[in-house]
Tab-separated table of C-alpha atoms in Angstrom:
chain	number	residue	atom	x	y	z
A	28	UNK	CA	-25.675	-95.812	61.071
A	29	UNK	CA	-23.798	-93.280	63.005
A	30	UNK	CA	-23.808	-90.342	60.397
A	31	UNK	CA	-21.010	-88.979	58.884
A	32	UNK	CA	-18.770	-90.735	60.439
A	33	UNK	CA	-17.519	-93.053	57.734
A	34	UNK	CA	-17.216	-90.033	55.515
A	35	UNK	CA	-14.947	-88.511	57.940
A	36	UNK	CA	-12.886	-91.963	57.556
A	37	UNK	CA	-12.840	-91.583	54.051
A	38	UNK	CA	-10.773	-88.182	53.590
A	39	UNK	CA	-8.544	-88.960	56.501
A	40	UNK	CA	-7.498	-92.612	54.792
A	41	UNK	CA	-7.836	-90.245	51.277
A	42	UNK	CA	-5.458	-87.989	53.001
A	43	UNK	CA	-2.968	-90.628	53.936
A	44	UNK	CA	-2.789	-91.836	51.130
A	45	UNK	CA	-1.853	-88.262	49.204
A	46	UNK	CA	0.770	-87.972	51.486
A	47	UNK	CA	2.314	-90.960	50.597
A	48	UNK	CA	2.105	-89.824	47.097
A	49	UNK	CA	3.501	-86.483	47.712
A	50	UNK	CA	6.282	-87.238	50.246
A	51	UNK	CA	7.270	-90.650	49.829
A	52	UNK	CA	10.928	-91.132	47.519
A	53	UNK	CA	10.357	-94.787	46.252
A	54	UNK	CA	8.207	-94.982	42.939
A	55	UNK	CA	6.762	-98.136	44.495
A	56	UNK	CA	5.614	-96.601	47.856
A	57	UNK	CA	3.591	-93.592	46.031
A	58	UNK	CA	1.975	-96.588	43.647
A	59	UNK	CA	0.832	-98.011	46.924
A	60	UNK	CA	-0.413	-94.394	48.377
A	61	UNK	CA	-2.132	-93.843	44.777
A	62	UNK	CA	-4.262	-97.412	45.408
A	63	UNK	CA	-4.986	-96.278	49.274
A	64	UNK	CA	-6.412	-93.063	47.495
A	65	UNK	CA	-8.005	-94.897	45.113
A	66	UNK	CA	-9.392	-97.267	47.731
A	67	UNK	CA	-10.534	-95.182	50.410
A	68	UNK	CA	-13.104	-93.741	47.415
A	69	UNK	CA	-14.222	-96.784	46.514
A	70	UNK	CA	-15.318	-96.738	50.709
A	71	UNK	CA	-17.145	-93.795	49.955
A	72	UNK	CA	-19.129	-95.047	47.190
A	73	UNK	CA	-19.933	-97.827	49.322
A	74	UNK	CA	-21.108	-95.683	52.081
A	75	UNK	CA	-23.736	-93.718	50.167
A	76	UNK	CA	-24.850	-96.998	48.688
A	77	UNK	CA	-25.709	-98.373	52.725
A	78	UNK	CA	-28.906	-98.667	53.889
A	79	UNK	CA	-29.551	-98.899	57.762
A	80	UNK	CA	-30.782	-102.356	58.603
A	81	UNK	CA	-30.570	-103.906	54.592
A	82	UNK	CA	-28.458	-106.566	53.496
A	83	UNK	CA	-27.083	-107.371	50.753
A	84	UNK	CA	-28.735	-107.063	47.095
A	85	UNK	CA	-29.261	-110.900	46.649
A	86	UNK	CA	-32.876	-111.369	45.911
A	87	UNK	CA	-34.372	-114.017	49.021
A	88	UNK	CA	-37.754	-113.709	50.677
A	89	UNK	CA	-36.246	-111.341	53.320
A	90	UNK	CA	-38.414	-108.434	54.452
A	91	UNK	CA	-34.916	-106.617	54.913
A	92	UNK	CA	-34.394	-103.452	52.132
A	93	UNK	CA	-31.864	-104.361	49.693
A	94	UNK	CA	-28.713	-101.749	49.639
A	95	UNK	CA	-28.018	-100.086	46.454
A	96	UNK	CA	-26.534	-102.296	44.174
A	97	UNK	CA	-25.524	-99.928	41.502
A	98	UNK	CA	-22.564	-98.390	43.623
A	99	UNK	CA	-21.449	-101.875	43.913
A	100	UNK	CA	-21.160	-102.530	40.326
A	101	UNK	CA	-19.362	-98.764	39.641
A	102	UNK	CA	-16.695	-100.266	41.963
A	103	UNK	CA	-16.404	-103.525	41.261
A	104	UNK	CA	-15.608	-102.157	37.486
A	105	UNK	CA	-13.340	-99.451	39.582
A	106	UNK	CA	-11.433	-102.046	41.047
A	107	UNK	CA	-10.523	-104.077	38.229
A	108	UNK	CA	-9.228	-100.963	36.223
A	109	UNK	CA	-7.589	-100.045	39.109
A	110	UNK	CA	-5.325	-103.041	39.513
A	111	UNK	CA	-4.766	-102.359	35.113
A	112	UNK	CA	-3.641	-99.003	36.286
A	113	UNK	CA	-1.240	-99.977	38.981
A	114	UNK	CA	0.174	-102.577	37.453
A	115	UNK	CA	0.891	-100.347	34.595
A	116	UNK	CA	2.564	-97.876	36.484
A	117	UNK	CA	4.688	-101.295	38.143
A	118	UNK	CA	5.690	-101.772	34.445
A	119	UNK	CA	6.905	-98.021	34.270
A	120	UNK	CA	8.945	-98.637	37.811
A	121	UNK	CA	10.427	-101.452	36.026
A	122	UNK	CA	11.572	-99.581	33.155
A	123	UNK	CA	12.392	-97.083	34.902
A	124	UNK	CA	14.942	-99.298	37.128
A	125	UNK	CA	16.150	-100.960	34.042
A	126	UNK	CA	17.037	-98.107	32.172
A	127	UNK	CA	18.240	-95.326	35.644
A	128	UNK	CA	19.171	-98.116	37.873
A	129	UNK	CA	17.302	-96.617	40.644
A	130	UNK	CA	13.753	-96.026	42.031
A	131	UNK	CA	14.266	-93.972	44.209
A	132	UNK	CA	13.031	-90.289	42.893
A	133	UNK	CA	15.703	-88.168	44.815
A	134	UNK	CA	18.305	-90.321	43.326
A	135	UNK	CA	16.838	-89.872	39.955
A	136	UNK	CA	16.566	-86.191	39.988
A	137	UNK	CA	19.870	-85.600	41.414
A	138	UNK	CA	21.492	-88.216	38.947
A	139	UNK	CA	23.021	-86.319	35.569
A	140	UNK	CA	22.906	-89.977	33.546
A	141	UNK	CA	18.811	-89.205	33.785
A	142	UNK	CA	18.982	-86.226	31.686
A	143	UNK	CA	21.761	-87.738	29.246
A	144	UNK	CA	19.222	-88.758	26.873
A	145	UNK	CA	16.561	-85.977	27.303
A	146	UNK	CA	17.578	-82.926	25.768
A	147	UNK	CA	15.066	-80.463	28.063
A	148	UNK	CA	15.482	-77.216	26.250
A	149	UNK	CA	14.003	-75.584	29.518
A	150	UNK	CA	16.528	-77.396	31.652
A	151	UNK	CA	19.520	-74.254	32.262
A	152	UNK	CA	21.582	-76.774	33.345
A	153	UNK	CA	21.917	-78.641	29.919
A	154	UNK	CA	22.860	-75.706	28.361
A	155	UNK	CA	25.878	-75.208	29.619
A	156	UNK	CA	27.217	-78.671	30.773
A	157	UNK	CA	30.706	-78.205	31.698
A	158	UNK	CA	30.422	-75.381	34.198
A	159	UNK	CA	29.364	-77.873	37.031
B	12	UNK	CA	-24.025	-103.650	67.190
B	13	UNK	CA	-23.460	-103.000	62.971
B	14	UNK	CA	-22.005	-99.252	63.790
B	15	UNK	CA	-19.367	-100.647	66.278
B	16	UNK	CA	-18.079	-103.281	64.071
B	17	UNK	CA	-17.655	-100.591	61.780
B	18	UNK	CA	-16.359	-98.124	63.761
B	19	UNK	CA	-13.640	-100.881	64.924
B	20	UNK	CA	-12.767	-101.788	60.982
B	21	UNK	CA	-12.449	-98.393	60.233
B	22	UNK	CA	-9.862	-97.542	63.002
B	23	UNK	CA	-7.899	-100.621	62.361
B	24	UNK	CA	-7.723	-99.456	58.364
B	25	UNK	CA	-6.334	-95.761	59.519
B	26	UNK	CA	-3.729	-97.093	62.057
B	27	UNK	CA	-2.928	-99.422	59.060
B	28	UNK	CA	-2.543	-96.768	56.527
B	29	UNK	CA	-0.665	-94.461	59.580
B	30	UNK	CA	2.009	-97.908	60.094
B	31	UNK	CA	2.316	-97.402	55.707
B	32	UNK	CA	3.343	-93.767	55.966
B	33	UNK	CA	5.896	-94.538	58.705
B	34	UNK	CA	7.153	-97.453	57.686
B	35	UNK	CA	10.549	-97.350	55.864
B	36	UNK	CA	10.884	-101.171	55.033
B	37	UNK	CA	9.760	-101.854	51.959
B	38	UNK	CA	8.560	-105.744	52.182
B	39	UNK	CA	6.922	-104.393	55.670
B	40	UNK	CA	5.065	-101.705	53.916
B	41	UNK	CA	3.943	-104.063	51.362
B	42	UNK	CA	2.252	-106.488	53.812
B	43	UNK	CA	0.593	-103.845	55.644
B	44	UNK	CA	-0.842	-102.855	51.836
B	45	UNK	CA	-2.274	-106.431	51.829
B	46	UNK	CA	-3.265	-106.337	55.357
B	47	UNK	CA	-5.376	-102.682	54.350
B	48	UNK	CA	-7.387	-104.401	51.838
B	49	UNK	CA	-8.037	-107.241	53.536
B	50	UNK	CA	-9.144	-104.796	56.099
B	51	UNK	CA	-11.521	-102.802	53.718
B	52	UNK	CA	-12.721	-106.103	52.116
B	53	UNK	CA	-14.093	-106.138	55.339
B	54	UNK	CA	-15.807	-103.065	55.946
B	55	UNK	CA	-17.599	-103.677	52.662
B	56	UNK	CA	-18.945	-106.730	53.849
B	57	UNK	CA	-20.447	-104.852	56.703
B	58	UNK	CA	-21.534	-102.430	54.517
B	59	UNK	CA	-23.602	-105.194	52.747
B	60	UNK	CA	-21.170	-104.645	49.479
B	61	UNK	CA	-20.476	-108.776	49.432
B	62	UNK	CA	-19.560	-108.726	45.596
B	63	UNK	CA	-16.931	-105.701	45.945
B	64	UNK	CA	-15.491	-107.332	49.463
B	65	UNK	CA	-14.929	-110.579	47.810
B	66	UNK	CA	-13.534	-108.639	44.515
B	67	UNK	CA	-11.232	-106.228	46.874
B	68	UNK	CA	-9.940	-109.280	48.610
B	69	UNK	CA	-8.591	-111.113	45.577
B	70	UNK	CA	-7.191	-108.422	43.761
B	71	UNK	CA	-6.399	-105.588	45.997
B	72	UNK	CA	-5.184	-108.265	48.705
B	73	UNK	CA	-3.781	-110.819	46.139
B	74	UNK	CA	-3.302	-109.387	42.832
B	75	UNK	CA	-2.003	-105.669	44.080
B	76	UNK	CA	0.573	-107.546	46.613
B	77	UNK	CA	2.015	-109.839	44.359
B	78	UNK	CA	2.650	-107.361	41.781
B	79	UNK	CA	4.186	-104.967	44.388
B	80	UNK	CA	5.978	-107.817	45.919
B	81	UNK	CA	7.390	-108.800	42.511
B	82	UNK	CA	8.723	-104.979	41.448
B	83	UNK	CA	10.677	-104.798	44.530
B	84	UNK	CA	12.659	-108.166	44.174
B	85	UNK	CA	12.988	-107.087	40.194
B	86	UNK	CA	13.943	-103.987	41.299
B	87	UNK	CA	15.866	-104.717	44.509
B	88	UNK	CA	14.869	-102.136	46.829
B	89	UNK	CA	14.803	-103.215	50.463
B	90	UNK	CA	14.698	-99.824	52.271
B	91	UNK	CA	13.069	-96.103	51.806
B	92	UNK	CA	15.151	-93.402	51.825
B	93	UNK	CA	14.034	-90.426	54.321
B	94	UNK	CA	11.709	-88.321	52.559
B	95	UNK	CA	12.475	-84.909	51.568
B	96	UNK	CA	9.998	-81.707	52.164
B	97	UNK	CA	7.099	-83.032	54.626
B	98	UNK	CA	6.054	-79.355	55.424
B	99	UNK	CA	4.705	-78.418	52.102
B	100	UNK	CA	2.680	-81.806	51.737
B	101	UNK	CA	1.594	-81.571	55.449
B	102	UNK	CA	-0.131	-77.891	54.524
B	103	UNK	CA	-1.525	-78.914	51.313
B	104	UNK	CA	-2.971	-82.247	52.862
B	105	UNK	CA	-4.445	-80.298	55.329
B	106	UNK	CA	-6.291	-78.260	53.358
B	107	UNK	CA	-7.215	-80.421	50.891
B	108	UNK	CA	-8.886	-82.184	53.879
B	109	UNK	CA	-10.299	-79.707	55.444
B	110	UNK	CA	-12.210	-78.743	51.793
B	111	UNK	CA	-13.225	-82.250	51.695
B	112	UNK	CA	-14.565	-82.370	55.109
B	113	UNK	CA	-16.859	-79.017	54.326
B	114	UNK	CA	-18.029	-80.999	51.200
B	115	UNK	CA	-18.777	-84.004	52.822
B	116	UNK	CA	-20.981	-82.426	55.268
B	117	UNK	CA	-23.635	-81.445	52.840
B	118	UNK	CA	-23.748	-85.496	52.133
B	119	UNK	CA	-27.070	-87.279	53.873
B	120	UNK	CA	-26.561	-89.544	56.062
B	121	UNK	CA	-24.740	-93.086	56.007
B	122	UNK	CA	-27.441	-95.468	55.791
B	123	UNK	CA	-30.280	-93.298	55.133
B	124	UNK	CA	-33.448	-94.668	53.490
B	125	UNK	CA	-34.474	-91.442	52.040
B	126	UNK	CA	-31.341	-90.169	50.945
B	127	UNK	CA	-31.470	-89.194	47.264
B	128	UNK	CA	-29.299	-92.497	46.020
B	129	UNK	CA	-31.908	-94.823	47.147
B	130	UNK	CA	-34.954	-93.195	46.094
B	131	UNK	CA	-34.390	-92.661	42.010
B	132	UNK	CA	-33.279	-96.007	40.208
B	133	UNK	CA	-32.748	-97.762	42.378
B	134	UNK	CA	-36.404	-98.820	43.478
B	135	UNK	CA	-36.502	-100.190	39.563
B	136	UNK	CA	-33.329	-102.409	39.774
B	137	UNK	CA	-34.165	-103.993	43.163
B	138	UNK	CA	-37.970	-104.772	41.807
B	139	UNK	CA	-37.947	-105.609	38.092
B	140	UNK	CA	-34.660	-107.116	38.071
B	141	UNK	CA	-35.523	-110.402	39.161
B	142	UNK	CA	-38.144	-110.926	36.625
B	143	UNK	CA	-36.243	-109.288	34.098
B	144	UNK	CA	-32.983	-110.762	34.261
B	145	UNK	CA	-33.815	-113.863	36.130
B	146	UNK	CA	-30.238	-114.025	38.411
B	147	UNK	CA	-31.100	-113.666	42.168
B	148	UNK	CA	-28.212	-111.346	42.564
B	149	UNK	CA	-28.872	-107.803	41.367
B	150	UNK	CA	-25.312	-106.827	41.075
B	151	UNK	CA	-24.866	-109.714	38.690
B	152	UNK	CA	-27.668	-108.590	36.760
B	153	UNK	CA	-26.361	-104.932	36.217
B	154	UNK	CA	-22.565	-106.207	35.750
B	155	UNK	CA	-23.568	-108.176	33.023
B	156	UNK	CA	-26.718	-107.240	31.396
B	157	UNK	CA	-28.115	-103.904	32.027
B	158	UNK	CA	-24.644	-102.468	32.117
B	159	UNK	CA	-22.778	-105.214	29.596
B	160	UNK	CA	-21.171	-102.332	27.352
B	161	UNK	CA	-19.876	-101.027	30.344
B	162	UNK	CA	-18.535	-104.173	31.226
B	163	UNK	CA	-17.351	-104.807	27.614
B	164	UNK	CA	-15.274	-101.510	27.980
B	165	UNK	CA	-13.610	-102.375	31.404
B	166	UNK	CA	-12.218	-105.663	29.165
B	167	UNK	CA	-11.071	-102.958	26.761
B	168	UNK	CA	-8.938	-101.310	29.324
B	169	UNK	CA	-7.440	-103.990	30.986
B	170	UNK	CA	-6.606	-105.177	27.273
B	171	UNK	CA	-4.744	-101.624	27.071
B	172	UNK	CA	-3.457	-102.038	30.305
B	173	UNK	CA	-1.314	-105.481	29.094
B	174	UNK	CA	-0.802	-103.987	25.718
B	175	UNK	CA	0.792	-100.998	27.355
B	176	UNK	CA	2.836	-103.226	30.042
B	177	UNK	CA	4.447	-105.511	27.231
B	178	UNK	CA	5.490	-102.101	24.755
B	179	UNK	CA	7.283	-101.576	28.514
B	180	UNK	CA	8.791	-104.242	29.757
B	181	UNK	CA	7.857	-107.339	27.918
B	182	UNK	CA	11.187	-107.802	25.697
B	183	UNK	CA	13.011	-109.191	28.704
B	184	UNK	CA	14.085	-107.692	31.647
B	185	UNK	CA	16.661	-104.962	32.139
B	186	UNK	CA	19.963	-107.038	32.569
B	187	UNK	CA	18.733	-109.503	29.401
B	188	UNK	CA	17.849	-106.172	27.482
B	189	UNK	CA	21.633	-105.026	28.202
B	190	UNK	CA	23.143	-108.150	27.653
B	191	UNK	CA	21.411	-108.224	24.514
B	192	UNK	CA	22.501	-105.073	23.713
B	193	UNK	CA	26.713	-105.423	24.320
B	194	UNK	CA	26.685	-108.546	21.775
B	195	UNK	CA	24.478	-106.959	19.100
B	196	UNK	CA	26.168	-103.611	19.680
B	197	UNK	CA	22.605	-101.698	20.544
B	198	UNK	CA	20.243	-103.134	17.863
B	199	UNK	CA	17.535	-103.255	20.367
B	200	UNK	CA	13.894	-102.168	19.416
């Protein structure tokens, strides 16, 4: 079935998706390019479990191979703790726009009131406050 | 005929993800999310996977959405901000890659009846199972039987999961937690 080729389609969607993580701003964005990391390797797992010209592992008087079912259970657990994970990390965008009023991460950075309750004692900046 | 429907998912799910990095609206980028798993729901199906497509479907299509779609009306964020520093993130994805593309070469096949995964354990599942376990579908049969702890533990994480997301944000939401706060001059918990 054509090789490597979905392999290749793996790291490129992989790829993607770490890019969104490392260059998007928004807290919500980056969740989403976390699940289309997460995601595309669930597509590879499902890949090596293929078998050319097999269906799927259902048991029937078919003279078809079976694919391999037990990369299908890894990612059906995978996919279930995955959507515990993300909407953890929701939660934490929540908070975080509750408590910063922003979720946008340049904002929150740039934004003094951020550090107001975190005393960082390897933050310069905090040490001496009123010289900015 | 199975390769070309592939082929076509598979380039539908990267211009998808390529629309999600450019997109700046937020709601927009949040469909196309649904859209993506929908799409790769899809691709497992061809790739004979029918318990993870259906599984993908409901919560990476549903679930995932929803929860995305609810954080940005809590939140009120319609609109992305240009992103700062693409150049560093463009090198390091790139290399990344390219490590992951060397790897991935070693790899048999797609679809290859002798590769190593279907020539160990597997023979034992897809033969003994039925007798064993007695539920036509072998997936089933692992989920819940051969592989029940494991199962048992995936509850335990999702139970961690909601334990952790009401310690976050289950006392109310931000404005109620304020309001709360300017009439019992900051007793909050």
């Amino acid at each position: 079935m054509g090789g490597l080729f979905n392999y290749w389609f793996v790291i490129v969607l992989m790829m993607l998706g770490f890019y969104i993580v490392m260059v998007s701003p928004n807290l919500v964005k980056k969740i989403m390019g976390l699940n289309i990391f997460q995601t595309s390797a669930f597509l590879l797992y499902i890949s090596v479990g293929k078998i050319s010209g097999g269906t799927a592992p259902i048991l029937t008087d078919t003279t078809m191979p079976y694919s391999n079912p037990l990369p299908h259970v890894l990612i059906l657990t995978a996919i279930v703790v995955g959507v515990a994970t993300t909407a953890l990390g929701l939660a934490l965008v929540v908070r975080i726009h509750s408590s910063f009023g922003s979720i946008n991460e340049d904002e929150l950075l740039d934004d003094e009131d951020t550090y107001r309750d975190f005393e960082d004692p390897l933050d310069p900046a905090l040490e001496e406050p009123t010289d900015r | 005929m199975e390769f070309f429907v592939n082929a076509f998912l598979l380039a539908l799910l990267a211009a998808t993800t390529i629309a999600i990095v450019r997109m700046r609206r937020l709601i927009a980028t949040t469909m196309l999310f649904g859209i993506f798993s929908l799409l790769m729901a899809a691709v497992f199906v061809v790739l004979d996977a029918v318990d993870v497509a259906f599984t993908e479907a409901s919560v990476g299509a549903g679930i995932s959405t929803i929860l995305m779609l609810a954080t940005l009306a809590i939140c009120g964020a319609k609109q992305e901000s240009v992103p700062r520093k693409q150049l560093p993130a463009i090198i390091v994805v790139v290399v990344t890659g390219a490590v992951l593309l060397w790897g991935v070469s070693g790899l048999p096949d797609v679809g290859d009846p002798t590769a190593p995964a279907t020539t160990h354990v597997y023979k034992r599942y897809v033969e003994e199972s039925g007798t064993e376990i007695g539920v036509p579908n072998i997936v089933t049969s692992v989920l819940a039987s051969y592989r029940g702890y494991d199962t048992l533990g995936e509850v335990a994480v999702i139970f961690t999961a909601g334990l952790g997301i009401i310690c976050l944000i289950g006392a109310g939401t931000g404005q109620q937690r304020r309001r709360r706060n300017g009439n019992d001059s900051g007793d909050d918990v």
